Short mmCIF file of C-alpha atoms and ligand atoms in Angstrom, two decimals:
data_model
loop_
_atom_site.label_atom_id
_atom_site.label_comp_id
_atom_site.label_asym_id
_atom_site.label_seq_id
_atom_site.Cartn_x
_atom_site.Cartn_y
_atom_site.Cartn_z
CA MET A 236 -17.72 -27.89 -21.16
CA LYS A 237 -16.26 -25.15 -23.35
CA PRO A 238 -13.26 -23.54 -21.63
CA ILE A 239 -13.04 -19.80 -21.14
CA ASN A 240 -10.01 -18.59 -23.08
CA VAL A 241 -7.44 -16.39 -21.41
CA GLY A 242 -4.75 -14.35 -23.14
CA LEU A 243 -1.75 -13.71 -20.90
CA LEU A 244 0.39 -10.61 -21.41
CA GLY A 245 3.74 -11.19 -19.70
CA ILE A 246 4.94 -14.56 -18.45
CA GLY A 247 7.52 -13.40 -15.91
CA THR A 248 7.36 -14.32 -12.22
CA VAL A 249 3.61 -13.79 -11.68
CA GLY A 250 2.64 -14.93 -15.19
CA GLY A 251 4.60 -18.14 -14.75
CA GLY A 252 3.05 -18.68 -11.33
CA THR A 253 -0.43 -18.15 -12.76
CA PHE A 254 0.19 -20.62 -15.57
CA ASN A 255 1.51 -23.27 -13.17
CA VAL A 256 -1.15 -22.90 -10.46
CA LEU A 257 -3.96 -23.00 -13.04
CA LEU A 258 -2.52 -26.22 -14.39
CA ARG A 259 -1.81 -27.81 -11.02
CA ASN A 260 -5.23 -27.05 -9.54
CA GLU A 261 -7.16 -27.38 -12.80
CA SER A 262 -9.88 -29.73 -11.61
CA GLU A 263 -10.42 -27.87 -8.32
CA ILE A 264 -10.63 -24.51 -10.11
CA THR A 265 -12.99 -25.90 -12.78
CA ARG A 266 -15.31 -27.24 -10.05
CA ARG A 267 -15.44 -23.74 -8.60
CA ALA A 268 -15.68 -21.74 -11.84
CA GLY A 269 -18.21 -24.03 -13.53
CA ARG A 270 -16.06 -24.43 -16.63
CA PRO A 271 -12.34 -24.83 -17.41
CA ILE A 272 -10.16 -21.72 -17.48
CA ARG A 273 -7.46 -22.12 -20.11
CA ILE A 274 -4.55 -19.83 -20.89
CA SER A 275 -4.65 -20.33 -24.63
CA LYS A 276 -2.35 -17.54 -25.79
CA VAL A 277 0.71 -15.94 -24.20
CA ALA A 278 2.53 -12.80 -25.31
CA ASP A 279 6.04 -12.09 -24.06
CA LYS A 280 9.11 -10.50 -25.56
CA ASN A 281 11.09 -13.47 -24.25
CA LEU A 282 9.73 -16.25 -26.47
CA GLU A 283 12.18 -18.79 -25.08
CA LEU A 284 10.93 -18.20 -21.55
CA ALA A 285 7.32 -18.40 -22.76
CA ARG A 286 8.13 -21.72 -24.46
CA GLN A 287 9.75 -23.12 -21.33
CA VAL A 288 6.83 -22.24 -19.08
CA THR A 289 4.00 -23.21 -21.40
CA GLN A 290 5.54 -26.46 -22.72
CA GLY A 291 3.40 -26.41 -25.85
CA ARG A 292 0.14 -25.88 -23.96
CA ALA A 293 -0.50 -22.37 -25.32
CA VAL A 294 0.13 -20.41 -28.49
CA ILE A 295 3.01 -18.03 -27.85
CA THR A 296 3.77 -14.76 -29.55
CA ASP A 297 5.84 -11.62 -29.03
CA ASP A 298 2.99 -9.51 -30.41
CA ALA A 299 0.75 -8.49 -27.50
CA THR A 300 -1.68 -6.69 -29.81
CA SER A 301 -2.51 -10.00 -31.48
CA VAL A 302 -3.76 -11.23 -28.08
CA VAL A 303 -5.98 -8.26 -27.23
CA THR A 304 -7.57 -8.34 -30.69
CA ASP A 305 -7.98 -12.13 -30.91
CA PRO A 306 -11.73 -12.92 -31.23
CA ASP A 307 -11.22 -16.25 -29.41
CA ILE A 308 -9.86 -14.61 -26.25
CA ASP A 309 -12.45 -13.87 -23.53
CA ILE A 310 -10.22 -12.49 -20.75
CA VAL A 311 -6.90 -10.65 -21.02
CA VAL A 312 -4.53 -10.91 -18.05
CA GLU A 313 -2.13 -7.96 -17.99
CA LEU A 314 1.10 -8.68 -16.09
CA ILE A 315 3.45 -6.36 -17.94
CA GLY A 316 3.45 -3.56 -15.37
CA GLY A 317 4.01 0.19 -15.71
CA CYS A 318 1.82 2.77 -17.37
CA GLY A 319 3.08 2.81 -20.96
CA ILE A 320 2.35 -0.13 -23.21
CA ALA A 321 0.31 -1.77 -20.42
CA ARG A 322 -2.20 1.11 -20.50
CA GLU A 323 -2.53 0.94 -24.27
CA LEU A 324 -3.06 -2.83 -24.22
CA VAL A 325 -5.59 -2.74 -21.39
CA LEU A 326 -7.62 -0.03 -23.16
CA ALA A 327 -7.36 -1.93 -26.45
CA ALA A 328 -8.54 -5.14 -24.77
CA ILE A 329 -11.52 -3.31 -23.24
CA ASN A 330 -12.38 -1.69 -26.56
CA ASN A 331 -12.32 -5.14 -28.13
CA GLY A 332 -14.88 -6.30 -25.55
CA LYS A 333 -12.47 -8.36 -23.44
CA HIS A 334 -12.60 -8.60 -19.68
CA VAL A 335 -9.31 -7.66 -18.03
CA VAL A 336 -7.50 -9.01 -14.99
CA THR A 337 -4.50 -6.99 -13.89
CA ALA A 338 -1.94 -6.87 -11.08
CA ASN A 339 -0.83 -3.39 -12.15
CA LYS A 340 -1.25 -1.03 -9.17
CA ALA A 341 0.64 1.84 -10.80
CA LEU A 342 -1.67 1.71 -13.82
CA LEU A 343 -4.87 1.62 -11.76
CA ALA A 344 -3.76 4.27 -9.27
CA THR A 345 -2.81 6.71 -12.02
CA HIS A 346 -5.15 5.78 -14.93
CA GLY A 347 -7.85 3.79 -13.14
CA ASN A 348 -10.57 6.42 -13.64
CA GLU A 349 -10.05 6.32 -17.41
CA ILE A 350 -9.86 2.51 -17.47
CA PHE A 351 -13.00 1.93 -15.37
CA ALA A 352 -14.96 4.46 -17.43
CA ALA A 353 -13.94 2.64 -20.64
CA ALA A 354 -14.86 -0.72 -19.10
CA GLN A 355 -18.25 0.54 -17.98
CA LYS A 356 -18.97 1.87 -21.45
CA LYS A 357 -18.11 -1.50 -22.97
CA GLY A 358 -19.86 -3.56 -20.27
CA VAL A 359 -16.71 -5.51 -19.38
CA MET A 360 -15.05 -6.26 -16.06
CA VAL A 361 -11.63 -5.10 -14.88
CA ALA A 362 -10.54 -7.18 -11.89
CA PHE A 363 -7.48 -6.28 -9.80
CA GLU A 364 -7.22 -8.38 -6.64
CA ALA A 365 -3.49 -8.94 -7.28
CA ALA A 366 -2.78 -5.21 -7.42
CA VAL A 367 -2.92 -4.75 -3.64
CA ALA A 368 -1.09 -6.88 -1.08
CA GLY A 369 -0.48 -9.82 -3.46
CA GLY A 370 -2.14 -12.94 -2.14
CA ILE A 371 -4.25 -11.26 0.57
CA PRO A 372 -7.86 -11.00 -0.69
CA ILE A 373 -8.17 -7.42 0.54
CA ILE A 374 -10.03 -6.12 -2.52
CA LYS A 375 -12.68 -8.82 -2.10
CA ALA A 376 -12.90 -8.08 1.63
CA LEU A 377 -13.33 -4.33 1.16
CA ARG A 378 -15.62 -4.56 -1.84
CA GLU A 379 -17.86 -7.40 -0.72
CA GLY A 380 -17.15 -8.82 2.74
CA LEU A 381 -17.36 -5.45 4.49
CA THR A 382 -20.08 -3.97 2.31
CA ALA A 383 -22.42 -3.36 5.28
CA ASN A 384 -19.93 -1.03 6.91
CA ARG A 385 -19.12 2.60 6.81
CA ILE A 386 -15.36 2.13 6.62
CA GLN A 387 -13.62 4.48 9.05
CA TRP A 388 -9.97 3.87 8.32
CA ILE A 389 -7.43 1.50 6.81
CA ALA A 390 -3.82 1.14 7.90
CA GLY A 391 -1.67 -1.28 5.96
CA ILE A 392 1.82 -2.69 5.70
CA ILE A 393 1.51 -2.98 1.95
CA ASN A 394 5.11 -3.11 0.83
CA GLY A 395 7.10 -6.21 1.67
CA THR A 396 10.51 -4.83 0.70
CA THR A 397 10.35 -1.96 3.19
CA ASN A 398 8.87 -4.15 5.92
CA PHE A 399 11.77 -6.57 5.43
CA ILE A 400 14.27 -3.69 5.68
CA LEU A 401 12.64 -2.22 8.80
CA SER A 402 12.52 -5.66 10.47
CA GLU A 403 16.22 -6.19 9.79
CA MET A 404 17.14 -2.71 11.00
CA ARG A 405 15.33 -3.36 14.28
CA ASP A 406 16.57 -6.94 14.76
CA LYS A 407 20.20 -6.24 13.94
CA GLY A 408 20.49 -2.54 14.83
CA LEU A 409 21.93 -1.88 11.37
CA PRO A 410 21.59 1.33 9.31
CA PHE A 411 19.22 1.56 6.37
CA ALA A 412 21.91 1.55 3.65
CA THR A 413 23.57 -1.63 4.95
CA VAL A 414 20.28 -3.50 5.17
CA LEU A 415 19.18 -2.33 1.73
CA ALA A 416 22.44 -3.57 0.20
CA ASP A 417 21.97 -6.96 1.92
CA ALA A 418 18.35 -7.14 0.78
CA GLN A 419 19.40 -6.48 -2.82
CA ARG A 420 22.10 -9.14 -2.62
CA LEU A 421 19.58 -11.68 -1.29
CA GLY A 422 17.00 -10.75 -3.93
CA TYR A 423 14.49 -9.26 -1.44
CA ALA A 424 14.85 -5.81 -2.98
CA GLU A 425 14.87 -4.81 -6.64
CA ALA A 426 18.09 -3.58 -8.29
CA ASP A 427 16.27 -0.23 -8.53
CA PRO A 428 14.32 -0.14 -5.26
CA THR A 429 13.15 3.49 -5.59
CA PHE A 430 9.39 2.82 -5.83
CA ASP A 431 9.51 0.56 -2.79
CA ILE A 432 11.78 2.53 -0.45
CA GLU A 433 10.33 5.93 -1.34
CA GLY A 434 6.80 4.74 -0.56
CA VAL A 435 5.47 5.08 -4.12
CA ASP A 436 4.44 1.42 -4.45
CA ALA A 437 2.57 1.65 -1.13
CA ALA A 438 0.92 4.89 -2.29
CA HIS A 439 -0.36 3.17 -5.45
CA LYS A 440 -1.93 0.42 -3.36
CA LEU A 441 -3.33 2.87 -0.82
CA THR A 442 -4.95 4.91 -3.61
CA ILE A 443 -6.80 1.80 -4.78
CA MET A 444 -7.93 0.78 -1.29
CA ALA A 445 -9.16 4.30 -0.48
CA ALA A 446 -11.22 4.39 -3.68
CA ILE A 447 -13.07 1.16 -2.88
CA ALA A 448 -13.35 1.85 0.84
CA PHE A 449 -14.89 5.32 0.52
CA GLY A 450 -16.40 5.34 -2.97
CA ILE A 451 -14.11 8.05 -4.35
CA PRO A 452 -12.15 8.24 -7.62
CA MET A 453 -8.48 7.22 -7.76
CA GLN A 454 -6.39 10.20 -6.59
CA PHE A 455 -2.79 9.09 -6.49
CA ASP A 456 -1.51 12.65 -6.97
CA LYS A 457 -3.05 13.66 -3.62
CA VAL A 458 -1.27 11.04 -1.50
CA HIS A 459 1.31 12.40 0.94
CA VAL A 460 4.28 10.06 0.42
CA GLU A 461 7.35 9.60 2.60
CA GLY A 462 9.52 6.49 2.37
CA ILE A 463 12.05 4.93 4.72
CA ALA A 464 15.33 5.98 3.09
CA ARG A 465 15.95 8.73 5.63
CA LEU A 466 14.94 6.69 8.67
CA ASP A 467 17.68 6.49 11.28
CA ALA A 468 18.24 3.23 13.20
CA ILE A 469 18.45 5.26 16.43
CA ASP A 470 14.77 6.20 16.09
CA ILE A 471 13.80 2.53 15.82
CA LYS A 472 15.67 2.00 19.11
CA TYR A 473 14.12 4.98 20.91
CA ALA A 474 10.67 3.98 19.65
CA GLU A 475 11.19 0.53 21.09
CA GLN A 476 12.17 1.99 24.48
CA LEU A 477 8.88 3.88 24.44
CA GLY A 478 6.86 0.74 23.56
CA TYR A 479 6.48 1.30 19.80
CA ARG A 480 7.62 -0.23 16.53
CA ILE A 481 8.15 1.70 13.32
CA LYS A 482 6.36 0.44 10.21
CA LEU A 483 5.86 2.00 6.79
CA LEU A 484 2.08 2.36 6.82
CA GLY A 485 -0.36 3.37 4.13
CA ILE A 486 -3.12 5.15 6.04
CA THR A 487 -6.46 6.37 4.76
CA LYS A 488 -9.00 7.76 7.15
CA ARG A 489 -12.39 9.42 6.93
CA VAL A 490 -12.54 12.47 9.19
CA SER A 491 -15.42 14.78 9.95
CA ARG A 492 -14.74 18.39 10.81
CA ASN A 493 -17.32 21.16 11.14
CA GLY A 494 -19.92 18.85 9.62
CA ALA A 495 -17.88 18.15 6.46
CA ASP A 496 -16.12 14.90 5.54
CA GLY A 497 -12.52 14.80 4.40
CA ILE A 498 -10.22 11.91 3.64
CA GLU A 499 -6.63 11.46 4.78
CA LEU A 500 -4.37 9.71 2.32
CA ARG A 501 -0.80 9.23 3.51
CA VAL A 502 2.19 6.88 3.41
CA HIS A 503 4.98 7.38 5.95
CA PRO A 504 7.02 5.60 8.60
CA THR A 505 4.74 5.34 11.62
CA LEU A 506 5.18 4.44 15.28
CA ILE A 507 2.60 1.88 16.38
CA PRO A 508 2.27 0.27 19.82
CA SER A 509 4.40 -2.91 19.96
CA ARG A 510 1.51 -4.85 21.45
CA ARG A 511 -0.69 -4.49 18.34
CA LEU A 512 -0.83 -7.58 16.11
CA ILE A 513 0.10 -5.48 13.07
CA ALA A 514 3.24 -4.22 14.83
CA ASN A 515 4.44 -7.83 14.87
CA VAL A 516 4.14 -8.39 11.13
CA GLU A 517 7.78 -8.97 10.26
CA GLY A 518 9.97 -9.65 7.25
CA ALA A 519 8.43 -9.30 3.80
CA MET A 520 4.88 -10.05 4.99
CA ASN A 521 1.98 -7.67 4.38
CA ALA A 522 -1.00 -6.89 6.63
CA VAL A 523 -3.98 -4.59 6.32
CA LEU A 524 -6.05 -3.38 9.26
CA VAL A 525 -9.54 -2.17 8.39
CA GLN A 526 -11.87 -0.43 10.83
CA GLY A 527 -15.55 -0.59 9.94
CA ASP A 528 -18.32 0.93 12.04
CA ALA A 529 -20.24 -2.34 12.38
CA VAL A 530 -17.54 -5.00 12.34
CA GLY A 531 -14.89 -3.06 14.30
CA ALA A 532 -11.25 -3.84 13.50
CA THR A 533 -10.38 -6.66 11.09
CA LEU A 534 -6.84 -7.68 10.13
CA TYR A 535 -5.74 -9.39 6.91
CA TYR A 536 -2.28 -10.94 6.77
CA GLY A 537 -0.25 -12.77 4.15
CA LYS A 538 2.33 -12.65 1.40
CA GLY A 539 2.22 -9.45 -0.59
CA ALA A 540 4.39 -10.61 -3.47
CA GLY A 541 5.88 -13.68 -5.12
CA ALA A 542 4.89 -15.96 -7.99
CA GLU A 543 2.20 -18.17 -6.44
CA PRO A 544 0.78 -15.83 -3.78
CA THR A 545 0.13 -13.24 -6.50
CA ALA A 546 -1.09 -15.96 -8.90
CA SER A 547 -3.60 -16.93 -6.19
CA ALA A 548 -5.15 -13.45 -6.51
CA VAL A 549 -4.99 -13.39 -10.33
CA ILE A 550 -6.78 -16.75 -10.53
CA ALA A 551 -9.42 -15.68 -8.00
CA ASP A 552 -10.23 -12.86 -10.40
CA LEU A 553 -10.30 -15.25 -13.36
CA VAL A 554 -12.83 -17.42 -11.52
CA ASP A 555 -14.94 -14.36 -10.61
CA VAL A 556 -14.96 -13.14 -14.19
CA THR A 557 -15.77 -16.63 -15.49
CA ARG A 558 -18.74 -16.88 -13.13
CA MET A 559 -20.04 -13.38 -13.85
CA HIS A 560 -19.32 -12.71 -17.50
CA THR A 561 -22.78 -13.72 -18.67
CA ALA A 562 -24.50 -11.57 -16.01
CA ASP A 563 -25.85 -8.14 -16.94
CA PRO A 564 -23.16 -5.56 -16.21
CA GLU A 565 -25.47 -3.79 -13.76
CA HIS A 566 -25.82 -6.97 -11.71
CA ARG A 567 -22.08 -7.39 -11.23
CA VAL A 568 -20.12 -6.03 -8.26
CA PRO A 569 -19.13 -2.48 -9.26
CA HIS A 570 -15.43 -1.98 -9.97
CA LEU A 571 -14.96 0.47 -7.13
CA ALA A 572 -17.50 -1.21 -4.80
CA PHE A 573 -19.92 1.72 -5.10
CA GLN A 574 -22.16 2.25 -8.12
CA PRO A 575 -20.26 4.38 -10.67
CA ASP A 576 -22.82 7.20 -10.46
CA ALA A 577 -22.61 7.14 -6.64
CA LEU A 578 -18.90 7.97 -6.35
CA MET A 579 -18.35 11.08 -4.23
CA ASP A 580 -15.90 13.96 -4.50
CA THR A 581 -15.09 13.98 -0.78
CA PRO A 582 -11.98 16.18 -0.54
CA ILE A 583 -8.59 14.70 0.29
CA LEU A 584 -7.24 16.65 3.27
CA PRO A 585 -3.93 18.43 2.68
CA MET A 586 -1.22 17.04 4.95
CA ALA A 587 -1.08 20.34 6.88
CA GLU A 588 -4.63 19.65 8.12
CA VAL A 589 -4.00 16.06 9.25
CA GLU A 590 -4.22 15.43 12.98
CA THR A 591 -2.17 12.67 14.51
CA ARG A 592 0.38 12.10 17.26
CA TYR A 593 4.06 12.81 16.80
CA TYR A 594 7.48 11.53 17.81
CA LEU A 595 10.08 14.30 17.91
CA ARG A 596 13.82 13.76 18.42
CA LEU A 597 15.97 16.78 19.18
CA SER A 598 19.70 16.97 19.56
CA VAL A 599 20.37 19.72 22.13
CA SER A 600 23.03 21.23 24.36
CA ASP A 601 22.79 19.76 27.83
CA GLN A 602 22.32 23.02 29.75
CA PRO A 603 19.68 24.73 31.94
CA GLY A 604 16.62 26.23 30.27
CA VAL A 605 16.74 24.17 27.05
CA LEU A 606 13.67 22.15 27.86
CA ALA A 607 11.79 25.26 28.99
CA ASP A 608 12.47 26.96 25.62
CA ILE A 609 11.29 23.92 23.70
CA THR A 610 8.15 23.27 25.72
CA ARG A 611 7.19 26.97 25.44
CA ILE A 612 7.32 26.76 21.63
CA LEU A 613 5.23 23.57 21.66
CA ALA A 614 2.66 25.09 24.04
CA ASP A 615 2.37 28.20 21.82
CA GLN A 616 1.55 25.89 18.90
CA HIS A 617 -1.12 24.02 20.95
CA ILE A 618 1.04 20.88 21.07
CA SER A 619 0.76 18.88 24.27
CA ILE A 620 3.49 16.43 25.35
CA ASP A 621 2.46 12.92 26.35
CA ALA A 622 5.82 11.29 27.12
CA MET A 623 9.48 12.23 27.07
CA ILE A 624 12.88 10.61 27.47
CA GLN A 625 16.30 12.17 27.59
CA ARG A 626 19.40 10.20 26.75
CA GLU A 627 22.02 10.24 29.47
CA PRO A 628 24.92 12.24 27.93
CA GLY A 629 28.16 10.27 27.65
CA GLU A 630 31.31 11.18 29.62
CA GLY A 631 32.38 14.73 28.59
CA GLU A 632 29.56 14.96 26.03
CA GLU A 633 27.86 18.34 25.82
CA GLN A 634 24.98 17.29 23.65
CA THR A 635 22.11 14.95 24.26
CA ASP A 636 18.95 13.65 22.62
CA ILE A 637 15.48 14.52 23.82
CA ILE A 638 12.63 12.38 22.52
CA MET A 639 9.06 13.54 22.91
CA LEU A 640 5.73 11.94 22.09
CA THR A 641 2.90 14.40 21.62
CA HIS A 642 -0.83 14.11 22.08
CA LEU A 643 -3.01 14.58 19.01
CA SER A 644 -1.73 17.64 17.14
CA ARG A 645 -2.24 19.21 13.76
CA GLU A 646 0.55 18.78 11.17
CA LYS A 647 0.77 22.51 10.38
CA HIS A 648 1.27 23.34 14.06
CA VAL A 649 4.03 20.75 14.29
CA ASP A 650 5.66 22.17 11.12
CA ALA A 651 5.64 25.64 12.69
CA ALA A 652 7.01 24.38 16.02
CA ILE A 653 9.84 22.49 14.32
CA LEU A 654 10.93 25.62 12.44
CA LEU A 655 11.05 27.61 15.68
CA ILE A 656 12.82 24.85 17.60
CA GLU A 657 15.45 24.44 14.89
CA ALA A 658 16.16 28.18 15.13
CA LEU A 659 17.13 27.89 18.84
CA PRO A 660 20.92 28.15 19.26
CA VAL A 661 20.89 25.23 21.73
CA VAL A 662 19.38 22.89 19.11
CA LYS A 663 22.25 21.25 17.27
CA SER A 664 20.65 19.55 14.28
CA ARG A 665 17.42 19.11 12.34
CA VAL A 666 14.49 17.84 14.38
CA THR A 667 13.44 14.30 13.50
CA ARG A 668 9.67 14.07 13.17
CA LEU A 669 7.77 10.80 12.84
CA ARG A 670 4.06 10.23 13.14
CA LEU A 671 2.39 7.92 15.63
CA GLU A 672 -0.89 6.02 15.37
CA GLU A 673 -2.49 4.07 18.23
CA LEU A 674 -4.71 2.12 15.75
CA ASP A 675 -7.25 1.36 18.45
CA LYS A 676 -10.39 3.20 17.32
N1 HSE B 753 7.53 -4.56 -4.56
C1 HSE B 753 6.37 -4.90 -3.81
C2 HSE B 753 6.74 -5.16 -2.37
C3 HSE B 753 5.64 -6.10 -4.31
O1 HSE B 753 7.91 -5.09 -2.00
O2 HSE B 753 5.84 -5.41 -1.60
C4 HSE B 753 4.82 -5.83 -5.51
O3 HSE B 753 3.89 -4.83 -5.26
#
């Protein structure tokens, strides 16, 4: 049977993994796809690397444009990354009538609306399973497996680097900077880890999941993003004493207020009860918890990065495209799960309007009346305290830490309370504020 021809842009870690897995599992994949899937052309600036990986089984070139314009290529796999040349090549491939498979979360989160519109116009598919949580088939689950549900919320550990760092900080009681340096030395963190540790990578993935969960356009610029670089190891310890673990979560939630829907879109370190399965996802692993109205909570766990786990997702897309490319475009699964003309402009809630629970750590003078002053400010801002611990001051120490967990409160009220608390003369440093999610309904 005539193979479907794939042009591969970028044969680095994931590209190499894709090439090798396709070759190793060729007969199994062909039985599933109905015809062979062959990477016939590879573009990479590093021709020597391309030669080593392909071993004469594909034409290699350093001219990516020659791949996206090649009339013999049916599907273009984009594994270059970033939003520059990758965007131009993806749009060129679409305009040349090619289907596209990409692992590029940054590209889809920031230019996805433009790319899907171009693909719809041309009647081609853009598949992106590998863009979110690597080998976990979360796109397939959200777009197809859970299609009966009104999705209520998603909470995901969708960045392996930060989960590895947080796990090490908790296990070894070490500060962030020490663990990051170790992670870089061991190759768990990039030389420039900014996108990972500042939460940007997670925000890209969250943007994509929110779009397909709620049927809204990609809105990366509306995500509230906080990373883990300023997280103090002491808060991991206090959280543990209170029965919680701290994870960098991407959270998107549908909320209804005064009869109108809004969507929360936020990435930040989050306290979650230690007894939850997702709280026990350690090291570089990823996990996504999805709450649907019919199915309830479902949890997806696996490797979020790496050559073969990500190749697993890329090849799943190649098989999907191979099966569906002769179908009428209107009979295919829509890119964003909802029909393109049924996307909604449900507003993204500003962070000030988000309601959640809070962890507050205050460094205060150990003297009478301090707690009364603080609780008065919280009460005035409608913030109710659920639990509290005070560290026993050391011998001769005049300062101590107070840690409070609040009931559900609104972010803007907490902002206002923190400003007032920090202005009290007995409060000795900035208030540490973390958010807390029970993840139970
Ligand atoms: N850098 C990402 C992570 C993997 O650490 O999870 C690719 O998205």
